[in-house]
Coordinates of C-alpha atoms in Angstrom, one line a residue:
A1 CA 13.3 14.3 -36.0
L2 CA 16.6 15.5 -34.5
K3 CA 18.6 15.9 -37.6
H4 CA 22.1 16.9 -36.5
E5 CA 23.7 18.0 -33.3
A6 CA 21.4 18.8 -30.3
T7 CA 21.5 22.6 -30.5
P8 CA 18.7 24.6 -28.9
K9 CA 17.1 25.3 -32.3
A10 CA 17.4 21.7 -33.4
L11 CA 15.8 20.5 -30.2
A12 CA 12.9 23.0 -30.6
D13 CA 12.4 22.1 -34.2
A14 CA 12.4 18.4 -33.4
F15 CA 9.8 19.1 -30.7
A16 CA 7.7 21.0 -33.3
A17 CA 7.8 17.9 -35.6
A18 CA 6.6 15.7 -32.7
L19 CA 3.9 18.2 -32.0
L20 CA 2.6 18.2 -35.5
V21 CA 2.6 14.4 -35.7
R22 CA 0.4 14.4 -32.6
C23 CA -1.9 16.8 -34.4
G24 CA -2.3 14.2 -37.2
Y25 CA 0.5 15.1 -39.6
K26 CA 2.5 12.4 -41.4
K27 CA 6.0 12.1 -40.1
D28 CA 7.5 13.0 -43.5
D29 CA 5.4 16.1 -43.7
A30 CA 6.4 17.2 -40.2
Y31 CA 10.1 16.6 -40.7
D32 CA 11.1 20.2 -41.6
A33 CA 8.9 21.9 -39.0
E34 CA 10.1 24.8 -36.9
L35 CA 8.6 25.5 -33.5
K36 CA 7.5 29.2 -33.7
P37 CA 5.6 28.7 -37.0
T38 CA 4.1 25.6 -35.6
I39 CA 2.7 27.5 -32.6
L40 CA 1.4 30.2 -34.8
W41 CA -0.3 27.6 -36.9
L42 CA -1.9 26.0 -33.8
Q43 CA -3.1 29.4 -32.6
Q44 CA -4.8 30.0 -36.0
K45 CA -6.4 26.6 -36.1
L46 CA -7.8 27.0 -32.6
C47 CA -9.0 30.6 -33.5
C48 CA -7.0 32.1 -30.6
T49 CA -7.3 35.8 -30.1
N50 CA -4.9 38.2 -28.4
E51 CA -6.8 37.6 -25.2
D52 CA -6.4 33.8 -25.3
T53 CA -3.6 31.6 -23.9
L54 CA -2.6 28.5 -25.7
V55 CA -1.7 25.7 -23.2
I56 CA 0.4 22.8 -24.5
C57 CA 0.6 19.8 -22.1
V58 CA 3.6 17.5 -22.5
D59 CA 3.4 14.2 -20.6
E60 CA 6.4 12.2 -19.5
I61 CA 9.0 14.7 -20.7
G62 CA 11.6 12.6 -19.0
D63 CA 11.1 9.8 -21.5
L64 CA 12.5 11.8 -24.4
Q65 CA 15.4 9.9 -25.9
C66 CA 17.9 10.6 -28.7
Q67 CA 21.1 9.2 -30.1
V68 CA 23.3 11.9 -28.6
Q69 CA 25.9 10.0 -26.6
E70 CA 27.4 12.9 -24.6
P71 CA 27.4 11.7 -20.9
T72 CA 26.5 15.2 -19.6
F73 CA 23.7 15.8 -22.0
N74 CA 20.2 15.9 -20.5
M75 CA 17.7 15.5 -23.3
P76 CA 14.5 16.4 -21.3
S77 CA 16.1 19.4 -19.6
A78 CA 17.7 20.7 -22.9
T79 CA 14.4 20.3 -24.7
M80 CA 12.4 22.2 -22.0
S81 CA 14.9 25.1 -22.1
S82 CA 14.8 25.3 -25.9
V83 CA 11.0 25.1 -26.0
M84 CA 10.6 27.8 -23.3
N85 CA 13.0 30.1 -25.1
I86 CA 10.5 30.1 -28.0
A87 CA 7.6 30.5 -25.6
N88 CA 9.2 33.6 -24.2
E89 CA 8.7 35.3 -27.6
F90 CA 4.9 34.9 -27.2
E91 CA 4.9 37.0 -24.0
G92 CA 2.5 34.8 -22.0
Q93 CA 0.2 33.8 -24.8
V94 CA 1.8 30.3 -24.9
V95 CA 2.2 28.1 -21.7
F96 CA 3.8 24.7 -21.6
I97 CA 2.9 22.2 -18.9
F98 CA 5.5 19.4 -18.6
S99 CA 4.9 16.3 -16.5
H100 CA 7.1 13.6 -15.3
I101 CA 7.0 11.2 -12.3
K102 CA 10.3 12.6 -10.9
D103 CA 10.4 16.3 -10.1
S104 CA 14.2 16.2 -10.3
V105 CA 13.8 15.9 -14.1
L106 CA 11.7 19.0 -14.2
L107 CA 13.8 21.1 -11.8
T108 CA 16.8 21.1 -14.1
G109 CA 14.9 23.0 -16.8
A110 CA 15.1 26.7 -17.4
S111 CA 14.8 29.1 -20.3
G112 CA 17.6 31.2 -21.6
S113 CA 16.1 34.2 -19.9
G114 CA 16.5 32.5 -16.6
R115 CA 12.8 31.7 -16.2
Q116 CA 12.6 28.5 -14.0
V117 CA 10.4 25.5 -14.3
L118 CA 7.9 25.5 -11.4
S119 CA 7.5 22.0 -10.1
L120 CA 4.0 21.4 -8.7
Q121 CA 3.2 18.2 -6.7
L122 CA -0.2 16.9 -7.6
P123 CA -2.3 16.2 -4.5
P124 CA -3.4 12.6 -4.0
L125 CA -6.9 11.6 -5.1
S126 CA -9.3 10.1 -2.6
P127 CA -8.8 6.3 -2.5
S128 CA -12.6 6.1 -2.8
V129 CA -12.7 8.0 -6.1
W130 CA -13.7 4.7 -7.9
K131 CA -17.2 5.2 -6.5
E132 CA -17.5 8.5 -8.4
L133 CA -16.3 7.4 -11.9
S134 CA -19.2 6.5 -14.3
L135 CA -16.8 4.3 -16.4
L136 CA -16.5 2.0 -13.3
H137 CA -20.2 1.5 -12.8
K138 CA -20.0 -2.3 -13.5
W139 CA -17.1 -2.5 -11.0
Q140 CA -19.1 -0.7 -8.3
N141 CA -21.9 -3.2 -8.7
A142 CA -19.5 -6.2 -8.7
A143 CA -17.8 -4.9 -5.5
S144 CA -21.2 -5.4 -3.7
D145 CA -21.4 -9.0 -4.9
H146 CA -17.8 -10.1 -4.7
A147 CA -15.5 -9.3 -1.8
E148 CA -12.4 -10.0 -4.0
I149 CA -13.5 -7.2 -6.5
H150 CA -14.0 -4.8 -3.5
Q151 CA -10.5 -5.6 -2.3
L152 CA -9.1 -5.1 -5.8
L153 CA -10.6 -1.6 -6.0
L154 CA -9.3 -0.7 -2.5
A155 CA -5.8 -1.9 -3.6
C156 CA -5.9 0.7 -6.5
C157 CA -5.7 3.4 -3.7
G158 CA -7.3 6.0 -6.0
H159 CA -4.4 5.9 -8.5
P160 CA -5.8 7.5 -11.7
R161 CA -4.0 5.2 -14.1
C162 CA -5.0 2.1 -12.2
L163 CA -8.7 3.2 -12.3
V164 CA -9.0 4.8 -15.7
D165 CA -6.6 2.7 -17.7
G166 CA -5.8 -0.4 -15.7
L167 CA -9.2 -1.7 -14.6
P168 CA -10.8 -1.4 -18.1
A169 CA -7.7 -3.2 -19.6
A170 CA -8.1 -6.0 -17.0
L171 CA -11.7 -6.4 -18.0
R172 CA -10.9 -6.5 -21.7
Q173 CA -8.4 -9.2 -21.0
R174 CA -10.8 -11.3 -18.9
P175 CA -14.5 -10.3 -19.7
S176 CA -15.9 -12.7 -17.0
L177 CA -13.8 -11.1 -14.2
L178 CA -16.7 -9.2 -12.6
E179 CA -19.1 -12.1 -12.7
H180 CA -16.7 -14.9 -11.8
P181 CA -13.6 -13.6 -10.1
T182 CA -11.3 -16.6 -9.7
E183 CA -7.9 -16.6 -8.1
A184 CA -6.2 -16.9 -11.5
S185 CA -8.3 -14.1 -13.0
L186 CA -7.5 -11.8 -10.1
V187 CA -3.7 -12.5 -10.4
E188 CA -4.0 -11.7 -14.1
A189 CA -6.0 -8.5 -13.4
R190 CA -3.4 -7.2 -11.0
H191 CA -0.6 -7.9 -13.5
V192 CA -2.5 -6.1 -16.3
I193 CA -3.2 -3.1 -14.0
I194 CA 0.4 -2.8 -12.9
Q195 CA 1.6 -3.0 -16.5
T196 CA -1.0 -0.6 -17.9
S197 CA -0.4 1.9 -15.0
K198 CA 3.3 2.1 -16.1
F199 CA 4.7 1.3 -12.7
N200 CA 8.4 0.9 -13.5
D201 CA 9.8 -2.6 -13.6
I202 CA 12.0 -3.5 -10.7
S203 CA 14.1 -6.6 -10.4
T204 CA 13.0 -9.4 -8.2
S205 CA 16.0 -9.0 -5.9
D206 CA 15.3 -5.3 -5.5
M207 CA 11.6 -6.0 -4.9
D208 CA 12.5 -8.5 -2.2
E209 CA 14.8 -6.0 -0.4
V210 CA 12.2 -3.2 -0.5
I211 CA 9.4 -5.4 0.8
F212 CA 11.6 -6.9 3.6
K213 CA 12.6 -3.4 4.7
W214 CA 9.0 -2.1 4.4
F215 CA 7.8 -4.7 6.9
S216 CA 10.8 -4.2 9.2
L217 CA 10.0 -1.9 12.1
K218 CA 13.7 -1.2 12.4
Q219 CA 14.8 -0.7 8.7
S220 CA 11.7 0.9 7.0
Q221 CA 13.1 4.4 7.7
T222 CA 16.1 3.6 5.4
L223 CA 14.0 3.2 2.3
N224 CA 14.5 5.9 -0.4
V225 CA 10.9 7.3 -0.4
S226 CA 11.3 9.6 -3.5
E227 CA 12.7 6.7 -5.6
L228 CA 9.9 4.4 -4.4
I229 CA 7.3 7.1 -5.4
A230 CA 9.0 7.5 -8.8
N231 CA 8.8 3.7 -9.4
G232 CA 5.1 3.6 -8.5
L233 CA 5.9 1.4 -5.5
L234 CA 5.0 3.9 -2.8
L235 CA 1.6 5.7 -2.9
R236 CA 0.9 8.7 -0.7
L237 CA -2.7 8.8 0.4
P238 CA -4.6 11.9 1.8
G239 CA -3.6 12.5 5.4
D240 CA 0.0 11.7 4.7
V241 CA -0.5 7.9 4.8
D242 CA 2.2 6.2 2.9
V243 CA 1.5 2.7 1.6
L244 CA 3.6 0.3 -0.4
N245 CA 1.5 -0.3 -3.6
P246 CA -0.9 -3.1 -2.5
L247 CA -1.2 -4.3 -6.1
M248 CA 2.5 -4.9 -6.2
L249 CA 2.5 -6.5 -2.8
Q250 CA -0.3 -9.0 -3.8
S251 CA 1.3 -9.6 -7.2
W252 CA 4.7 -10.3 -5.5
S253 CA 3.1 -12.8 -3.0
A254 CA 0.8 -14.5 -5.5
G255 CA 1.2 -18.3 -5.8
A256 CA 3.3 -18.6 -2.6
T257 CA 2.8 -21.9 -0.7
R258 CA 3.3 -22.9 2.9
Q259 CA 6.5 -24.7 1.8
S260 CA 7.8 -21.6 0.0
Q261 CA 11.4 -20.7 0.6
T262 CA 10.3 -17.1 1.1
P263 CA 8.0 -17.2 4.2
M264 CA 7.2 -13.5 3.8
R265 CA 5.5 -14.3 0.5
W266 CA 3.4 -16.9 2.2
H267 CA 2.3 -14.9 5.1
L268 CA 1.6 -11.8 3.0
S269 CA -0.6 -13.8 0.7
Q270 CA -2.5 -15.2 3.7
V271 CA -3.1 -11.7 5.1
Y272 CA -4.8 -10.6 1.9
D273 CA -6.7 -13.9 1.6
A274 CA -8.1 -13.5 5.1
D275 CA -9.0 -9.8 4.5
A276 CA -10.8 -10.7 1.2
V277 CA -13.3 -12.9 3.1
L278 CA -13.6 -10.8 6.2
G279 CA -17.3 -9.9 6.7
P280 CA -20.2 -9.7 9.2
N281 CA -20.5 -13.5 9.2
T282 CA -16.8 -14.4 9.0
E283 CA -15.4 -12.3 11.9
K284 CA -13.1 -15.1 12.9
K285 CA -11.0 -14.3 9.8
M286 CA -9.7 -11.3 11.6
E287 CA -7.7 -13.7 13.8
G288 CA -5.9 -15.2 10.7
L289 CA -5.2 -11.7 9.3
M290 CA -3.6 -10.6 12.5
F291 CA -1.4 -13.6 13.2
H292 CA -0.1 -13.7 9.7
Y293 CA 0.5 -9.9 9.9
E294 CA 2.5 -10.4 13.1
A295 CA 4.5 -13.1 11.3
L296 CA 5.4 -10.5 8.6
L297 CA 6.7 -8.0 11.2
R298 CA 8.7 -10.7 13.0
I299 CA 10.4 -11.8 9.7
G300 CA 11.1 -8.2 9.0
L301 CA 12.8 -7.7 12.4
N302 CA 15.0 -10.8 11.8
G303 CA 15.8 -11.2 15.4
E304 CA 16.6 -7.5 16.1
E305 CA 15.5 -6.1 19.5
L306 CA 13.0 -3.3 20.1
P307 CA 10.7 -2.0 22.8
L308 CA 7.3 -3.6 22.9
R309 CA 5.6 -0.2 22.2
E310 CA 7.5 0.0 18.9
F311 CA 6.1 -3.4 17.8
Y312 CA 2.5 -2.6 18.8
V313 CA 2.3 0.8 17.0
G314 CA -1.2 2.3 17.4
G315 CA -2.1 0.3 20.5
D316 CA -2.7 1.6 24.0
I317 CA 0.1 0.0 26.1
D318 CA 1.0 0.1 29.7
S319 CA 3.6 2.8 30.2
K320 CA 5.7 0.5 32.5
F321 CA 5.3 -2.4 30.1
G322 CA 5.9 -0.6 26.7
P323 CA 9.6 0.1 27.2
R324 CA 10.5 -3.5 27.8
Q325 CA 13.3 -4.5 25.3
V326 CA 12.5 -7.8 23.5
R327 CA 13.3 -9.7 20.3
A328 CA 10.9 -11.9 18.4
P329 CA 12.6 -15.4 17.9
L330 CA 12.2 -17.1 14.6
P331 CA 11.7 -20.9 14.0
S332 CA 14.1 -22.8 11.8
Q333 CA 11.3 -23.7 9.4
T334 CA 10.0 -21.2 6.9
D335 CA 6.4 -20.9 8.2
L336 CA 6.0 -19.1 11.6
I337 CA 2.5 -20.4 12.4
V338 CA 1.8 -23.7 14.1
E339 CA -1.8 -24.8 14.9
M340 CA -2.8 -27.0 17.9
P341 CA -6.2 -28.4 18.9
N342 CA -6.1 -26.2 22.0
F343 CA -3.7 -24.9 24.6
K344 CA -4.2 -27.8 27.1
D345 CA -0.9 -29.5 26.4
M346 CA 1.2 -26.7 27.9
D347 CA 4.5 -28.6 27.6
T348 CA 4.2 -28.8 23.8
V349 CA 2.8 -25.2 23.6
L350 CA 5.8 -23.8 25.6
E351 CA 8.3 -25.9 23.5
R352 CA 6.9 -24.4 20.3
L353 CA 6.8 -20.9 21.7
R354 CA 10.5 -21.2 22.8
A355 CA 11.3 -22.3 19.2
G356 CA 9.8 -19.1 17.9
W357 CA 6.4 -20.3 16.6
I358 CA 3.2 -18.3 16.8
V359 CA 0.8 -21.0 18.4
V360 CA -2.8 -20.8 17.2
S361 CA -5.7 -22.7 18.8
Q362 CA -8.0 -24.5 16.4
E363 CA -10.7 -24.5 19.0
Q364 CA -13.2 -21.9 17.6
N365 CA -14.4 -21.0 21.1
E366 CA -11.1 -20.9 22.9
P367 CA -11.9 -18.9 26.0
G368 CA -10.1 -15.6 26.2
V369 CA -7.1 -16.4 24.0
E370 CA -6.9 -17.2 20.3
F371 CA -3.2 -17.3 19.6
L372 CA 0.1 -16.9 21.5
S373 CA 3.1 -15.0 20.2
P374 CA 6.6 -15.4 21.8
Y375 CA 9.3 -12.9 22.7
K376 CA 12.6 -13.2 24.4
E377 CA 13.5 -10.5 27.0
H378 CA 16.7 -8.5 26.7
G379 CA 19.6 -9.9 28.8
S380 CA 17.9 -12.8 30.4
D381 CA 16.4 -14.3 27.2
K382 CA 13.4 -15.2 29.4
L383 CA 10.3 -16.2 27.4
L384 CA 7.6 -13.5 27.4
V385 CA 4.3 -14.4 25.6
A386 CA 1.5 -12.3 24.2
A387 CA -1.9 -13.9 24.8
V388 CA -3.9 -12.5 21.9
Q389 CA -7.7 -12.0 21.5
C390 CA -9.3 -10.5 18.3
K391 CA -12.6 -8.6 18.4
F392 CA -14.0 -7.4 15.1
V393 CA -16.8 -5.2 16.5
Q394 CA -18.9 -2.3 15.2
D395 CA -19.3 0.2 18.0
K396 CA -18.2 -0.5 21.6
A397 CA -16.2 -3.3 23.1
A398 CA -17.1 -5.0 26.4
W399 CA -13.7 -4.4 27.8
G400 CA -14.6 -5.7 31.3
D401 CA -15.8 -9.0 29.9
I402 CA -12.8 -9.3 27.5
S403 CA -10.3 -8.5 30.2
Q404 CA -11.7 -11.0 32.6
K405 CA -11.8 -13.8 30.1
L406 CA -8.2 -13.0 29.0
Q407 CA -7.0 -12.9 32.6
D408 CA -8.7 -16.2 33.4
A409 CA -7.1 -17.8 30.4
I410 CA -3.7 -16.4 31.2
N411 CA -4.0 -17.6 34.8
M412 CA -4.4 -21.1 33.5
L413 CA -1.5 -20.8 31.1
E414 CA 1.1 -19.0 33.3
S415 CA 3.9 -20.7 34.9
E416 CA 6.9 -19.7 37.0
A417 CA 9.2 -19.8 34.0
V418 CA 7.0 -17.9 31.6
Q419 CA 5.2 -14.5 31.8
F420 CA 2.1 -13.9 29.7
F421 CA 0.6 -10.5 28.9
P422 CA -2.7 -9.7 27.2
V423 CA -3.0 -8.2 23.6
V424 CA -6.5 -7.3 22.3
Y425 CA -6.8 -6.5 18.6
A426 CA -10.2 -4.9 18.5
T427 CA -12.1 -2.4 16.3
P428 CA -14.4 -0.5 18.7
D429 CA -15.4 3.0 17.7
Q430 CA -13.6 4.8 20.6
E431 CA -11.3 7.7 20.8
S432 CA -9.4 6.2 23.8
I433 CA -9.3 3.4 26.4
Q434 CA -9.1 3.9 30.1
T435 CA -5.7 3.3 31.5
K436 CA -6.8 0.7 34.0
T437 CA -8.2 -1.4 31.1
Y438 CA -4.9 -1.9 29.3
K439 CA -2.8 -2.2 32.5
G440 CA -0.1 -4.8 32.0
G441 CA -0.9 -5.3 28.3
V442 CA -1.8 -3.8 24.9
Y443 CA -5.3 -2.9 23.7
F444 CA -6.4 -1.6 20.3
T445 CA -9.3 0.5 19.1
E446 CA -10.4 0.8 15.4
S447 CA -8.1 3.8 14.9
G448 CA -5.2 1.9 16.4
I449 CA -5.7 -1.1 14.2
F450 CA -5.7 1.2 11.1
E451 CA -2.4 2.7 12.2
F452 CA -0.9 -0.8 13.0
T453 CA -1.9 -2.4 9.7
N454 CA -2.0 0.3 7.1
R455 CA 1.4 -0.9 5.8
L456 CA -0.7 -3.3 3.9
G457 CA -2.8 -0.5 2.2
I458 CA -6.5 0.0 2.6
L459 CA -8.0 -3.2 3.9
R460 CA -11.6 -4.4 4.1
L461 CA -10.7 -4.7 7.8
H462 CA -10.6 -0.8 7.8
V463 CA -13.9 -0.1 6.2
M464 CA -16.2 -3.0 6.9
K465 CA -17.3 -1.6 10.3
L466 CA -16.1 1.9 9.9
G467 CA -16.8 4.1 13.0
T468 CA -17.0 7.8 13.5
V469 CA -13.6 8.3 15.2
L470 CA -11.6 6.7 12.4
K471 CA -13.8 8.4 9.8
S472 CA -13.1 11.8 11.4
H473 CA -9.3 11.2 10.9
Y474 CA -9.6 9.9 7.4
P475 CA -13.0 10.9 5.8
W476 CA -12.1 9.2 2.5
L477 CA -12.5 5.8 4.2
E478 CA -16.2 6.2 4.3
G479 CA -16.4 6.3 0.5
S480 CA -14.5 3.0 0.3
Q481 CA -17.4 1.1 1.8
V482 CA -19.9 -0.9 -0.3
Q483 CA -23.5 -1.8 0.5
E484 CA -24.1 -5.3 1.9
A485 CA -25.0 -7.9 -0.7
Q486 CA -25.9 -11.5 0.1
G487 CA -24.5 -11.1 3.6
Q488 CA -21.0 -10.6 2.3
I489 CA -20.0 -7.0 2.6
A490 CA -21.1 -4.2 5.0

C-alpha cells in the first residue's frame, strides 16, 4: 500500500490500509485509506465512548518490508514512529502494542513528540502449561500411554506456539501420532512443530557450531544469547534456566548412526532415546543416558583441559580432588563408547581407556561399577579413571552400601600405573551429602543431576521420580509429571 516515498504520512496511511484489510476490507477498497479516519471508524464500529481505550496489537512488526532501498531506512521503526504520531492526537484513547522477537527492533521506535517505545520482556510460561490447556486433552492422555509423547511435550518447554500451533499441526499431519507414535512420525512431528512455531531457519554449519559450543564446558559462554533467543534456539525457563531448544536438538540429531561422521549427533540421539524409555522398570537406561551425555561433553571439550569440578557441575566433589586439572582424551574413531562383557580383562580395559574410550560393562549386575571414563592429568599425562555407578532412586540412597561396593570394585581394578576415583550419578531426594561420603570422588543428588544435565532441556529423568528438594527449587517440574500407565511412566 506504500504508494510513493516512505514519508511519515505515507507510512501511516499504508499501515491504515493493512489494518482495514485485516478487518475484512478488500485490498482495492483499502488502498486510499488514511490512519486517523481509520481509527475513528474503528472506534465507531466498536461503540467506543470517551471513557474507552482502543488497543491495537501489531504482531511481528519487524517483519514489515517495502521496496525502499535506502540502506539507512528502518521500515519497522519508521512505521512505529509514524503510527504513534497519529496516536498522540487521540490523547491516550488509542494504544498500540507492537511485538517482535528482538527487542532491539522495538527500542529504535519513538514518536515525533519524543515518546519512547517501552520494551517489555514477556515472562516465560511454566513448561508444564501443556497440562492446563483443554485443546491438548488428547495429548495429555497419550502422554500417560506413550513415553515418547511425554518426552515430546516436555521438549516444547512451555513455548506457546509449540503448544497452541505446533502440536495441533503435527496431529493434523499425522492423525495416528497419539495412538501409534513411531520414530518416523515423531521426527515428522518435531519438524512440523519447529516450522509452525516460526523458529528462524539457521544453516547447518551454524547449527553445528552452536550445538558444539553449547556442549562445550569451555566455550558455551561465548555464545550470543540474545541472538539465540531471537532465533528460537535458546529458551529461558522459569528460575533462569536456559536450554537450547530440545526440539531443535532432537531434530538435528535425528537419523544419526553409530558410523556417523558427526559423533555428537549419534551420542545426542542416544541420550534422548535412553531418556524416552526411562521408567520404573527400566532404571538401567539411566546408565546409557549418562555415558552418552558424558561423551557429548567430552566431544565439546575437544581435548581442552579443565578442573574436574568444572566437568562434574552440580555434583558434590572432594575439595582436594575437584581442582585437579585434566583433559578428556578422544579416540580416533567417531564413537566414544566401547562395550565389553565385563572388566576382568584389565589389560584390554586399560588399553581402551588410554585410547580415550568410555568403557561400558555389558554385565547387568556388574558389582559397584557400570562404566569407566578416562582422563589424562595435567603435566604427567597419567591416566586417571572415573569408576561410575548410576542409581535412579526415589527417596534416599544407601550411600554406605554404594560406597563400599564402589570401593571394592575400584580395589580390584586399581594398579600402580592408574588411579581410579568414584563417581555416583544418583537421584536421591536430599539437600546435601555428608563430606565423608564423597571423599576422594564425586556424588550427585537429584538436584545435582538436574543442574548437570539440564543442557538437554527437561528430561523424563528429571520428573519421573521427582523429590521435594528439586521441586522446591523448580515448582513447575511437578506439573510435568504424568500418571503411571501400564507400568511405563511415573
